[in-house]
Backbone as numpy.savetxt, mean C-alpha at the origin, in Angstrom:
# Nx Ny Nz CAx CAy CAz Cx Cy Cz
10.61 16.59 15.67 9.80 17.20 14.81 10.55 18.68 14.32
11.02 18.95 13.29 11.30 20.28 12.82 10.40 21.08 12.28
10.85 22.47 12.20 9.86 23.38 11.59 9.57 23.30 9.97
10.36 22.29 9.50 10.52 22.16 8.24 9.14 20.99 8.15
8.87 20.37 8.93 7.66 19.46 8.88 6.33 20.00 8.54
6.32 21.29 9.14 5.06 22.12 9.20 4.59 22.76 7.80
5.51 22.63 7.00 5.50 23.15 5.61 4.92 21.89 4.72
5.10 20.85 5.28 4.58 19.68 4.30 3.35 19.66 4.41
2.52 19.49 3.26 1.03 19.73 3.00 0.46 18.52 3.65
-0.65 18.79 4.38 -1.47 17.56 5.07 -1.99 16.24 4.00
-2.19 15.36 4.36 -3.12 14.39 3.70 -4.46 14.84 3.77
-5.54 14.29 3.05 -6.64 14.79 2.98 -7.04 14.20 4.49
-8.07 15.20 4.88 -8.69 14.63 6.22 -8.08 15.83 6.97
-7.65 15.13 8.61 -7.04 15.87 9.37 -5.76 16.37 9.31
-5.22 17.38 9.70 -3.83 17.91 9.41 -3.01 17.03 10.22
-1.66 16.99 10.10 -0.80 16.31 11.04 -0.68 16.74 12.31
-0.48 15.70 13.35 -0.36 16.37 14.62 0.98 16.25 14.94
1.91 15.66 14.31 3.25 15.46 14.80 3.60 14.18 15.49
2.17 13.50 15.68 2.60 12.31 16.65 2.53 10.84 15.47
3.73 10.28 15.28 3.77 9.38 14.34 2.73 8.04 14.27
2.52 8.00 15.68 1.40 6.92 15.94 -0.24 7.31 15.64
-0.37 8.63 15.33 -1.66 8.91 14.57 -1.55 9.57 13.32
-0.53 9.89 12.78 -0.42 10.35 11.61 -0.16 9.36 10.23
-1.24 8.52 10.16 -0.98 7.60 9.20 -1.46 8.05 7.72
-0.53 8.07 7.00 -0.26 8.97 5.53 -0.45 7.60 4.32
-0.87 7.84 3.38 -0.69 7.29 2.22 0.75 6.48 2.05
1.43 7.70 1.93 3.13 7.31 1.81 3.51 6.16 2.92
3.10 6.61 4.23 3.46 5.52 5.18 2.98 4.17 5.00
1.77 4.08 4.46 0.67 2.70 4.26 1.72 1.97 3.23
1.95 2.94 2.18 2.77 2.17 0.87 4.36 1.77 1.28
4.80 2.57 2.29 6.04 2.06 2.74 6.13 0.69 3.35
4.98 0.62 4.32 4.70 -0.84 4.96 4.37 -1.78 3.88
3.53 -1.23 2.96 3.02 -2.44 2.16 4.37 -3.24 1.10
5.57 -2.37 1.42 6.74 -2.83 0.67 7.15 -4.33 1.33
6.69 -4.36 2.81 7.26 -5.78 3.27 6.34 -6.97 2.70
5.27 -6.83 1.74 4.41 -7.78 1.55 5.11 -8.27 0.31
5.42 -9.68 0.17 5.54 -10.18 -1.12 4.84 -10.97 -1.73
4.80 -10.90 -3.09 4.21 -12.10 -3.81 5.17 -13.34 -3.65
4.88 -14.52 -3.05 5.64 -15.56 -2.70 6.18 -16.15 -4.01
5.27 -15.89 -5.22 5.72 -16.79 -6.53 6.84 -15.95 -7.07
6.74 -14.67 -6.95 7.79 -13.64 -7.82 8.62 -13.29 -6.84
8.65 -13.35 -5.44 9.32 -12.73 -4.32 9.82 -11.35 -4.54
8.60 -10.54 -5.01 8.80 -9.10 -5.15 7.57 -8.50 -4.48
7.92 -7.23 -3.69 7.09 -6.61 -2.94 5.77 -6.09 -4.02
4.57 -5.93 -3.39 3.60 -5.76 -4.12 3.47 -4.34 -4.28
4.05 -3.57 -3.73 3.96 -2.00 -4.25 4.81 -1.99 -5.68
6.06 -2.47 -5.76 6.97 -2.59 -6.92 6.42 -3.43 -7.99
5.41 -4.15 -7.76 4.68 -5.22 -8.64 3.51 -4.37 -9.15
3.02 -3.02 -8.51 2.10 -2.28 -9.29 0.87 -2.77 -8.80
0.98 -3.59 -7.66 -0.65 -4.34 -7.39 -1.29 -3.53 -6.62
-0.87 -2.43 -5.79 -1.55 -1.53 -5.24 -1.84 -0.21 -6.07
-3.35 -0.10 -6.13 -3.74 0.80 -6.98 -4.27 2.19 -6.46
-4.69 2.21 -5.01 -4.99 3.02 -4.42 -4.88 2.95 -2.91
-4.34 3.95 -2.11 -4.50 3.93 -0.71 -5.19 5.20 -0.35
-6.10 5.08 0.90 -6.79 6.23 1.25 -6.66 6.13 2.83
-6.70 7.42 3.44 -6.74 7.26 4.83 -7.78 8.30 5.30
-8.52 7.68 6.10 -9.66 8.84 6.64 -9.42 9.48 8.12
-10.29 10.52 8.50 -9.88 11.27 9.72 -9.90 10.29 11.12
-10.44 8.99 10.79 -10.33 8.05 12.01 -9.02 7.06 11.83
-8.52 7.34 10.80 -7.30 6.63 10.63 -7.66 5.29 9.95
-8.87 5.41 9.23 -9.19 3.89 8.70 -8.48 3.81 7.03
-7.95 2.59 7.15 -6.95 2.46 5.95 -8.06 1.73 4.93
-7.94 2.42 3.60 -8.69 1.79 2.54 -7.73 1.39 1.32
-7.36 0.17 1.07 -6.65 -0.12 -0.04 -7.21 -1.07 -1.30
-7.09 -0.24 -2.46 -7.51 -0.89 -3.76 -6.42 -1.63 -4.22
-6.26 -2.82 -4.28 -5.23 -3.69 -5.00 -5.82 -4.77 -5.80
-4.85 -5.28 -6.56 -5.38 -6.33 -7.68 -4.35 -7.39 -7.62
-4.58 -8.34 -8.29 -3.34 -9.67 -8.27 -2.94 -9.46 -9.65
-1.96 -10.38 -10.06 -1.29 -10.45 -11.27 -2.27 -11.23 -12.30
-3.17 -11.98 -11.76 -4.34 -12.79 -12.26 -5.25 -12.86 -11.51
-6.39 -13.36 -12.11 -7.80 -13.49 -11.32 -7.62 -15.04 -10.79
-6.75 -15.78 -11.26 -6.52 -17.15 -10.63 -5.38 -17.47 -9.98
-4.59 -16.05 -9.71 -3.49 -16.22 -8.61 -3.60 -16.99 -7.74
-3.08 -18.46 -7.17 -3.22 -19.01 -6.10 -2.64 -18.54 -4.73
-1.81 -17.40 -4.79 -1.29 -16.69 -3.84 -2.22 -15.50 -3.16
-3.20 -15.37 -4.12 -3.88 -13.95 -3.82 -4.54 -13.93 -2.41
-5.33 -15.08 -1.82 -5.65 -14.63 -0.58 -4.64 -14.61 0.55
-3.67 -15.18 0.35 -2.34 -14.94 1.23 -1.63 -13.58 1.31
-1.46 -13.17 -0.19 -0.93 -11.54 -0.38 -2.11 -10.53 0.24
-3.30 -10.71 -0.02 -4.21 -10.00 0.62 -4.24 -9.74 2.18
-4.12 -11.21 2.87 -4.33 -11.22 4.20 -3.13 -10.46 4.78
-1.94 -10.98 3.76 -0.45 -10.51 4.55 -0.57 -8.70 4.59
-1.14 -8.08 3.43 -1.24 -6.88 2.98 -2.06 -6.05 4.33
-3.32 -6.68 4.78 -4.25 -6.35 5.70 -3.47 -6.69 7.01
-2.85 -7.58 7.13 -2.05 -7.63 8.52 -0.98 -6.56 8.71
-0.15 -6.31 7.86 0.74 -5.51 7.68 0.32 -4.07 8.24
-0.62 -3.65 7.45 -1.05 -2.15 7.63 -1.84 -2.11 9.03
-2.56 -3.22 9.43 -3.04 -3.46 10.81 -2.17 -3.28 11.70
-0.97 -3.68 11.54 -0.06 -3.71 12.51 0.78 -2.26 12.99
0.44 -1.10 11.80 1.10 -0.03 12.02 0.44 0.68 13.23
1.05 1.28 14.11 0.83 2.23 15.33 -0.41 2.97 14.61
-1.20 3.12 15.55 -2.22 4.16 15.08 -3.35 4.01 14.31
-3.24 2.82 13.07 -4.30 2.30 12.17 -5.34 1.90 12.93
-6.53 2.35 12.29 -7.83 2.08 12.88 -8.39 0.64 11.84
-9.49 0.70 11.33 -9.98 -0.16 10.83 -9.24 -0.50 9.13
-8.98 -1.63 8.82 -8.25 -1.68 7.27 -8.97 -2.52 6.69
-9.35 -1.98 5.29 -10.20 -2.50 4.22 -9.39 -2.64 3.12
-9.36 -3.94 2.56 -8.65 -4.45 1.15 -9.66 -4.70 0.25
-9.75 -3.92 -0.81 -10.73 -4.32 -2.20 -9.73 -4.81 -2.95
-10.15 -6.10 -3.42 -9.73 -6.65 -4.65 -10.46 -5.91 -5.79
-9.66 -5.45 -6.64 -10.33 -4.65 -8.23 -9.31 -5.33 -9.23
-10.44 -5.15 -10.39 -9.72 -5.71 -11.50 -9.51 -4.57 -12.47
-10.09 -3.57 -12.43 -9.95 -2.52 -13.33 -9.19 -1.35 -12.79
-8.29 -0.92 -13.49 -7.65 -1.55 -14.80 -7.20 -2.95 -14.31
-7.12 -3.87 -15.56 -6.58 -5.21 -15.16 -5.28 -4.95 -15.01
-4.64 -5.67 -14.44 -2.99 -5.57 -14.10 -2.42 -5.97 -15.31
-1.15 -5.58 -15.60 -0.28 -5.91 -16.50 1.16 -5.56 -16.25
2.04 -6.34 -16.92 3.41 -6.18 -16.52 3.72 -4.55 -16.49
3.37 -4.02 -17.51 3.67 -2.30 -17.41 3.64 -1.80 -16.30
2.74 -2.19 -15.37 2.58 -1.72 -13.93 3.53 -1.83 -13.08
4.58 -2.76 -13.31 5.47 -3.01 -12.56 6.50 -1.76 -12.48
7.16 -1.32 -11.37 8.14 -0.39 -11.52 9.20 -0.49 -12.46
9.56 0.39 -13.32 10.51 0.33 -14.22 11.87 -0.25 -13.76
12.33 0.37 -12.73 13.79 -0.54 -12.24 13.59 -1.93 -12.17
12.42 -2.29 -11.44 12.20 -3.96 -11.24 11.83 -4.61 -12.59
11.24 -4.05 -13.29 10.90 -4.46 -14.98 12.14 -4.70 -15.77
13.22 -3.82 -15.65 14.29 -3.88 -16.17 15.31 -4.88 -15.69
15.26 -5.10 -13.96 15.93 -6.00 -13.53 15.54 -7.68 -14.07
14.15 -7.42 -14.22 13.32 -8.80 -14.59 13.70 -9.23 -16.07
14.06 -8.33 -16.79 14.19 -8.31 -18.23 12.92 -8.14 -19.22
12.12 -7.46 -18.60 10.86 -7.64 -19.36 10.39 -6.11 -19.66
């Protein structure tokens, strides 16, 4: 760890310890969630804009608020299960809670702009 990392502002809760196994951050969770893909679109759920909020408490409990592309999404249970398992596999993570939310309702405008351009939308 370099001295520069000491100038990085800590996440909400406890300050970083310098131990990657215990310093679970929102950014680290979002990075891990990039491994989870919507099987129908073959795009990761972060770029699709399905992840609305990630929070990590002092006990490294991770709470994820996410949506799906539609309420009837047939892959919804699989996507949510994959998201939970992916984050739970991160070293140092405590409990993982995935909340399915519908507000605001997902629209294609939530897709990462570069991905939208690639998709032609």
